[in-house]
XYZ file of C-alpha atoms in Angstrom:
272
model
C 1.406 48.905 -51.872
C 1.390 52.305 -50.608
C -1.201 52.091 -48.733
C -0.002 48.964 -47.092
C 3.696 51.170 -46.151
C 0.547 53.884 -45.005
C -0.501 51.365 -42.757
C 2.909 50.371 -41.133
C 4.164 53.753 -40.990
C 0.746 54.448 -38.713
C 1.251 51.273 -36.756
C 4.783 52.124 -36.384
C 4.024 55.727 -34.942
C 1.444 54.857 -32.690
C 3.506 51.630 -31.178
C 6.664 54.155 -30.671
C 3.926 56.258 -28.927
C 2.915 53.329 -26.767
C 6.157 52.413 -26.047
C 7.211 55.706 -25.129
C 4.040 56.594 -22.770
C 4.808 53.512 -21.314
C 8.309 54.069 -20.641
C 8.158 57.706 -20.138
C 8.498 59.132 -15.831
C 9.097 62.462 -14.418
C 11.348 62.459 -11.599
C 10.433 65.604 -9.142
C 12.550 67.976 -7.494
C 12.616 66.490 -4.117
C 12.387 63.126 -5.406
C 14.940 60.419 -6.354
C 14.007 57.473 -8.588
C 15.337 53.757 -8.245
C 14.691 51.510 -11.009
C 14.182 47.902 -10.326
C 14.786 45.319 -13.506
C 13.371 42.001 -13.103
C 13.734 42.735 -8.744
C 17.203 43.752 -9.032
C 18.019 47.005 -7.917
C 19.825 48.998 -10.969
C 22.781 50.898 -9.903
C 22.731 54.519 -9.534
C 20.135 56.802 -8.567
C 17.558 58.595 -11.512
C 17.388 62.636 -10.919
C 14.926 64.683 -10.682
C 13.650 65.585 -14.348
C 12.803 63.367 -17.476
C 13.598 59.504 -17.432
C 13.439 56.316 -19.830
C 12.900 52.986 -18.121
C 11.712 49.518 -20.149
C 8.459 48.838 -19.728
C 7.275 45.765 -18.306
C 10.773 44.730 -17.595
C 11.881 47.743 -15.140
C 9.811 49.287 -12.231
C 10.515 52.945 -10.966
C 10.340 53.679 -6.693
C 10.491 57.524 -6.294
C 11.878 58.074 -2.713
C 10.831 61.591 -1.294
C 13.677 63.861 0.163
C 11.957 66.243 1.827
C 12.040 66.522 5.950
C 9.599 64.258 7.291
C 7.494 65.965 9.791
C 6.831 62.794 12.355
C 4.541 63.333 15.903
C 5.342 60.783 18.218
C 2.620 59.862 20.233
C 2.358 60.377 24.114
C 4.410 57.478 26.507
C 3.217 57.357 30.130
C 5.815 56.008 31.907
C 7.493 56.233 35.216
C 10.236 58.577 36.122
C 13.497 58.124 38.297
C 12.506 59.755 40.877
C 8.726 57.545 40.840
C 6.179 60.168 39.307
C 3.870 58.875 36.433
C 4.463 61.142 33.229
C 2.856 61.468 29.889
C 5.339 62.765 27.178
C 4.923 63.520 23.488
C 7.392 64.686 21.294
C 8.233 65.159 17.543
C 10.855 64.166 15.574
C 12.116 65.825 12.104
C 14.062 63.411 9.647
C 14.844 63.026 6.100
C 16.102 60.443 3.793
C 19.909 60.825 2.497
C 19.980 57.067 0.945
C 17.600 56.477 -1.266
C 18.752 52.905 -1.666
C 18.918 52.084 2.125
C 15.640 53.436 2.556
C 13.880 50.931 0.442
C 15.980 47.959 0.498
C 17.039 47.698 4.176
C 14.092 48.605 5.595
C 10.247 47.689 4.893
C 8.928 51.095 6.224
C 11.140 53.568 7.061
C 8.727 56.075 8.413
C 6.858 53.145 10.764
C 10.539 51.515 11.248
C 11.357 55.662 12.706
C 7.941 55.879 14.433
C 8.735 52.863 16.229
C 12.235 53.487 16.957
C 11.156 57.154 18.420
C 8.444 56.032 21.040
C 10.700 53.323 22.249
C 13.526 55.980 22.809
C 11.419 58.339 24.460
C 10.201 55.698 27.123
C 13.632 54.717 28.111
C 14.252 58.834 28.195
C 11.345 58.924 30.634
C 12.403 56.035 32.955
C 16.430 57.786 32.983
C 15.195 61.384 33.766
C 14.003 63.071 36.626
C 11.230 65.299 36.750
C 12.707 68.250 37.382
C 15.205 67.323 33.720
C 11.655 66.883 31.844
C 10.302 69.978 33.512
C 13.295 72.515 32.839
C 16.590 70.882 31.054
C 14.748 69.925 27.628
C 18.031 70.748 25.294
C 19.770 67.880 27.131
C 17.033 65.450 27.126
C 16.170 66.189 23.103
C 19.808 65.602 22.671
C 19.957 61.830 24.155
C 17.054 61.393 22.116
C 17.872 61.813 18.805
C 21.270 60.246 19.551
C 19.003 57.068 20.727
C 17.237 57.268 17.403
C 20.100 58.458 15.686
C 21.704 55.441 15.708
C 19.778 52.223 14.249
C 18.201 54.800 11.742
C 21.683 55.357 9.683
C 21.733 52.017 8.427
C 18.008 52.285 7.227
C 19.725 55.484 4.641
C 17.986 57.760 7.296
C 19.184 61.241 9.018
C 17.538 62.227 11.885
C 17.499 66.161 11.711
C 15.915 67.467 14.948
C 13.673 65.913 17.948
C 11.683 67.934 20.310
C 9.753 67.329 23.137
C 6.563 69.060 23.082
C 4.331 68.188 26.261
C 4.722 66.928 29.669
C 1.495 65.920 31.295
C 1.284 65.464 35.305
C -1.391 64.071 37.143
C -3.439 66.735 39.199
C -2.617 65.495 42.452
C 1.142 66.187 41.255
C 0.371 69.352 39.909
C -0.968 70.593 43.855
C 1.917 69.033 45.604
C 3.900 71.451 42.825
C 1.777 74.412 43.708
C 2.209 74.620 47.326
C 5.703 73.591 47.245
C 6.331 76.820 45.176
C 3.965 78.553 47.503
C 6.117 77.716 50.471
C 8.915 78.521 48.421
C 7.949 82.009 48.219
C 6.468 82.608 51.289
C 10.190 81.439 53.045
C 11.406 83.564 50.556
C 9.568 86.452 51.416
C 10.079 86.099 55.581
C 14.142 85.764 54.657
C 13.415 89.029 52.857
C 11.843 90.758 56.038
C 14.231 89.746 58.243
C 17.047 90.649 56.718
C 15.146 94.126 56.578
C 14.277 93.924 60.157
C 17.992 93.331 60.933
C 19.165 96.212 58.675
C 16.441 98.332 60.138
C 17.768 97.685 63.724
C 21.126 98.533 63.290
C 20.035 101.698 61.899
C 17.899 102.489 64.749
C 20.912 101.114 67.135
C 23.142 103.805 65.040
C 20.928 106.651 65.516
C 20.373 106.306 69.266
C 24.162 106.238 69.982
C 24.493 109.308 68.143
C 20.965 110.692 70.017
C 22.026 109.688 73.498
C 25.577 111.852 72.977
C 23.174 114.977 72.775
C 19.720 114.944 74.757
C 18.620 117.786 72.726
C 18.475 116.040 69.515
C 15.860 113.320 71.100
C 13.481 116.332 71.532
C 14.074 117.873 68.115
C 12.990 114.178 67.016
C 9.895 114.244 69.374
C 8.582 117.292 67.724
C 9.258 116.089 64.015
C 6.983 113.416 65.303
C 4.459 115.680 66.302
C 4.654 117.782 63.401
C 4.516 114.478 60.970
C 1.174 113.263 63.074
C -0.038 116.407 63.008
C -0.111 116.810 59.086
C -3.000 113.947 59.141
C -5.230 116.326 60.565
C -6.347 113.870 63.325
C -8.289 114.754 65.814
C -6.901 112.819 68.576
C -3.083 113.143 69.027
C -1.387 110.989 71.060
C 2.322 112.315 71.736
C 5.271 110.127 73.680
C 6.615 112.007 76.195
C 10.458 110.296 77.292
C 11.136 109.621 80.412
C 14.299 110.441 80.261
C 13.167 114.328 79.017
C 10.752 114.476 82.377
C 14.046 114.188 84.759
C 16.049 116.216 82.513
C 13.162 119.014 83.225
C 13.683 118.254 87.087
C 17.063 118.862 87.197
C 16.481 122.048 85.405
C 13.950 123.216 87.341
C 14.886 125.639 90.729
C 14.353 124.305 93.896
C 11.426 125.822 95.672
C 11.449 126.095 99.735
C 9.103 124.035 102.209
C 6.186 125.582 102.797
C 6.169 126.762 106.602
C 4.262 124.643 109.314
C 0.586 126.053 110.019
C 0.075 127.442 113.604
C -1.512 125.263 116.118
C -4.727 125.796 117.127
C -5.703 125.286 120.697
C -8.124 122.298 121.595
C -12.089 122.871 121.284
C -12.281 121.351 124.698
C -9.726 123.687 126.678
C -11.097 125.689 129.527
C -11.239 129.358 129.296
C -8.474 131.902 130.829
């Protein structure tokens, strides 16, 4: 008899053990457990830690809530303004319905995948280069409003989407290149005219004041010639004014005519 209870009690402990192995689960941290009984979803959502379900009759989906890290791979498409493009981007997103995310949707990472590179061809056929090229913020924006959208009902937030490449063919590439090129080099003759212009009215400035007072043209003739002279060239070639030569006429006295020579008598004259 005792041994009999011996054998129960033994039978007993090892079928609670069973049982319990079987219907023991360990929820994670960023996980969230849904417990389906007999394909029926069970309301309420299991938390992270130690949980019972009934084994056999209940089945336990752990959703993850962590921020999905998702590359979208590169569309080529054509932009409004007619240049073929090859964009990637990346979108960030994380599940805030557990429920949603299995029962409305099959997949809600390829359902998001999906969703993303349709989004980001219609981005590419709305934009214009130059958008792609240098107003990203705007263009990341429209996207995850585009994706945004459908993805709510699927118990999904879309956190962040970023664009990470623009590829251009080559011959695109050149035709930016020189464009820039010529945008610098117009750039740069704008820049010496204007100094040209600045340079002359300077010049115009100083030879008003220089034509009042003669003098000060030759004081800036010899700062010349001392400024040449500090090369220590042999060869110095100095400017003389025109205007200094008949300034040095007027100055100088007026010398008399020198008087006529005698005249000789003719070789062929006969003698007294």
């Amino acid at each position: 008899m005792v041994e009999e209870l011996l054998t129960a009690g033994i039978a007993a402990a090892v079928g609670v053990a069973v049982y319990a192995g079987a219907a023991a689960r360990v929820v994670k941290q960023y996980e969230r457990g849904l417990v389906f009984r007999f394909g029926r979803l069970r309301q309420g959502v299991r938390p992270p830690g130690f949980t019972m379900i009934v084994p056999v009759v209940d089945r336990l989906r752990k959703v993850n809530m962590q921020i999905v890290t998702l590359p979208v791979p590169a569309q080529e498409g054509i932009t409004r303004d007619n240049v073929t493009v090859r964009v990637d981007a990346v979108v960030y997103f994380k599940v805030v319905e557990p429920a949603d995310a299995i029962v409305e949707v099959e997949d809600y990472r390829f359902a998001v995948s999906q969703m993303a590179q349709t989004s980001l061809r219609s981005i590419i056929g709305k934009s214009d280069l130059d958008d792609l090229l240098s107003n990203r913020e705007k263009l990341n924006e429209g996207l995850e409003l585009m994706i945004d959208s459908p993805a709510i009902g699927w118990g999904v937030q879309i956190d962040r989407v970023e664009i990470k490449d623009v590829s251009l063919p080559e011959t695109m590439k050149r035709s930016m290149a020189r464009q820039a090129e010529a945008d610098r080099e117009r750039r740069a003759r704008v820049i010496n005219a204007d100094a040209e212009l600045q340079a002359s009215r300077k010049l115009a400035e100083a030879a008003a004041v220089m034509s009042e007072q003669p003098a000060a043209l030759q004081l800036r003739l010899l700062q010349t010639v001392v400024a040449v002279a500090a090369e220590k060239n042999s060869t110095l070639v100095l400017p003389f004014p025109v205007e200094l030569l008949r300034f040095l006429e007027r100055a100088a006295p007026a010398q008399p005519p020198p008087p006529p020579a005698p005249a000789s008598a003719p070789d062929d004259a006969p003698a007294a």
